[in-house]
Structure formats: structure tokens, C-alpha cells
PDB file of C-alpha atoms in Angstrom:
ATOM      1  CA  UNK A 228     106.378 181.718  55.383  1.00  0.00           C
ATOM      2  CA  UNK A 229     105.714 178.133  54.297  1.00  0.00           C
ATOM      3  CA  UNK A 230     108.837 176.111  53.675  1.00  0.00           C
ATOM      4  CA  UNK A 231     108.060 173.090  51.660  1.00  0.00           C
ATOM      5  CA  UNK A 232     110.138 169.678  50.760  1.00  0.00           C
ATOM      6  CA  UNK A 233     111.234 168.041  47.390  1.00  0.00           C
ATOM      7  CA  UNK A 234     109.459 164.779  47.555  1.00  0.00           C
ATOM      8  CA  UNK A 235     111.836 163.128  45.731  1.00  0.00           C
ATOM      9  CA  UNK A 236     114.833 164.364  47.707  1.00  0.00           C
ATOM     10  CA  UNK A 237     114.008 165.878  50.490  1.00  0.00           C
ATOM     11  CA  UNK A 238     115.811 169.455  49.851  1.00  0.00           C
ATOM     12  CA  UNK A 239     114.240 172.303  51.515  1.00  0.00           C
ATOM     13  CA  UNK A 240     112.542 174.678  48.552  1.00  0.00           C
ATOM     14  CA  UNK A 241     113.117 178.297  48.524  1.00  0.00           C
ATOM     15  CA  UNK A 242     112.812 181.157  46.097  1.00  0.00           C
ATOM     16  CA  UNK A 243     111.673 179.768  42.622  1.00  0.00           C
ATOM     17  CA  UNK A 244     114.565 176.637  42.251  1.00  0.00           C
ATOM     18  CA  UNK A 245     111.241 174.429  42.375  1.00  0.00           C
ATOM     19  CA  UNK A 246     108.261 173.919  40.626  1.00  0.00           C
ATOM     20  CA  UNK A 247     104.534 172.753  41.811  1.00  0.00           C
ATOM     21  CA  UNK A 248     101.972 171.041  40.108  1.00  0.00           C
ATOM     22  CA  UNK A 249      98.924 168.737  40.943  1.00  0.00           C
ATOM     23  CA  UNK A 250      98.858 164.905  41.043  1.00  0.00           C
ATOM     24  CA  UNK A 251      97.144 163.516  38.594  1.00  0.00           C
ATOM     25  CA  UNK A 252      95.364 161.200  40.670  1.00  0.00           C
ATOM     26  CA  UNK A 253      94.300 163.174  43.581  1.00  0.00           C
ATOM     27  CA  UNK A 254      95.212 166.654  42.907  1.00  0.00           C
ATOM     28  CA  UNK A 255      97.219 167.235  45.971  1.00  0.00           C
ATOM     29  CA  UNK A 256     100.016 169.640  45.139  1.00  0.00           C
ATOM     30  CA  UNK A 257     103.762 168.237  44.833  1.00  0.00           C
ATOM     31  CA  UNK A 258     106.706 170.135  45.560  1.00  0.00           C
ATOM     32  CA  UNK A 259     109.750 169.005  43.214  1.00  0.00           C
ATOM     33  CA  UNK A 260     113.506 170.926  43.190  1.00  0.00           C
ATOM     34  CA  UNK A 261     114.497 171.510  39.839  1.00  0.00           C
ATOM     35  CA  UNK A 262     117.230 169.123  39.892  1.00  0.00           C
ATOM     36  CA  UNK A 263     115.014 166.348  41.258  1.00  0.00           C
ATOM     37  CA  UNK A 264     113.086 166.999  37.912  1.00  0.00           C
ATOM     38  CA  UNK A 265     115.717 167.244  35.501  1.00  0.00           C
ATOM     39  CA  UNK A 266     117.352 164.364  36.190  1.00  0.00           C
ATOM     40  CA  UNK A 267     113.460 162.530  35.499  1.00  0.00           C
ATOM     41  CA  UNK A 268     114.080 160.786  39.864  1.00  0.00           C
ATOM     42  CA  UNK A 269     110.756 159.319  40.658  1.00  0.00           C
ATOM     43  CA  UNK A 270     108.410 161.048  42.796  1.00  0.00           C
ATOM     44  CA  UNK A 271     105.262 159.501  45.302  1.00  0.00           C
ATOM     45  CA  UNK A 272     101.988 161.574  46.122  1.00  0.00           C
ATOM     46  CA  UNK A 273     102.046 161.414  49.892  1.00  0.00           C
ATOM     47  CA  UNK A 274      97.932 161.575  49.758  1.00  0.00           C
ATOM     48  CA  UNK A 275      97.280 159.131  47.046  1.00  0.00           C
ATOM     49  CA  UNK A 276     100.639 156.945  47.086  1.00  0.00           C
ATOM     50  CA  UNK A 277     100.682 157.595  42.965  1.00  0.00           C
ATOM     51  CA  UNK A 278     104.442 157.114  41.838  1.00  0.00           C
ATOM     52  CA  UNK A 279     105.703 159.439  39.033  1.00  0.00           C
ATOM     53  CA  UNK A 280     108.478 159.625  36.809  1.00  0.00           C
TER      54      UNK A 280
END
């Protein structure tokens, strides 16, 4: 079982309190907790370096 990170936090991810989508730049995947996104906390593409709101 993989166990991904929020990149914006750090929080380890498990169940479905996280959501996954592309960067825009690169397409490498990013791992985000649900907080993390609702409260809009920037986020960096560890491949690319692209910084996100």
C-alpha cells in the first residue's frame, strides 16, 4: 500500500480525505489533504517547481 504526503502540509493521506490531480505544467500527480485545499494554502510540484494556489 502506497502512503502518500500533502504537499502543502505534509499530513500523511489515507482513505479518500485527499484528492489528486495533475500539474499543469508537467503532469506529475499532486497529493493535497482536503483541508490543505479548502483553506486555498499554496502548493509546489516537486518535478517542475510550479507553485499553485
Amino acid at each position: 500500500m502506497d502512503i502518500h504526503r500533502c504537499v502543502s502540509c505534509g499530513a500523511n493521506l489515507v482513505g479518500t480525505n485527499y484528492v489528486v490531480f495533475p500539474c499543469p505544467v508537467c503532469g506529475e500527480m499532486i497529493y493535497r489533504c482536503k483541508r490543505c485545499r479548502k483553506l486555498a494554502n499554496p502548493y509546489k510540484c516537486e518535478n517542475c517547481g510550479f507553485v499553485g494556489p
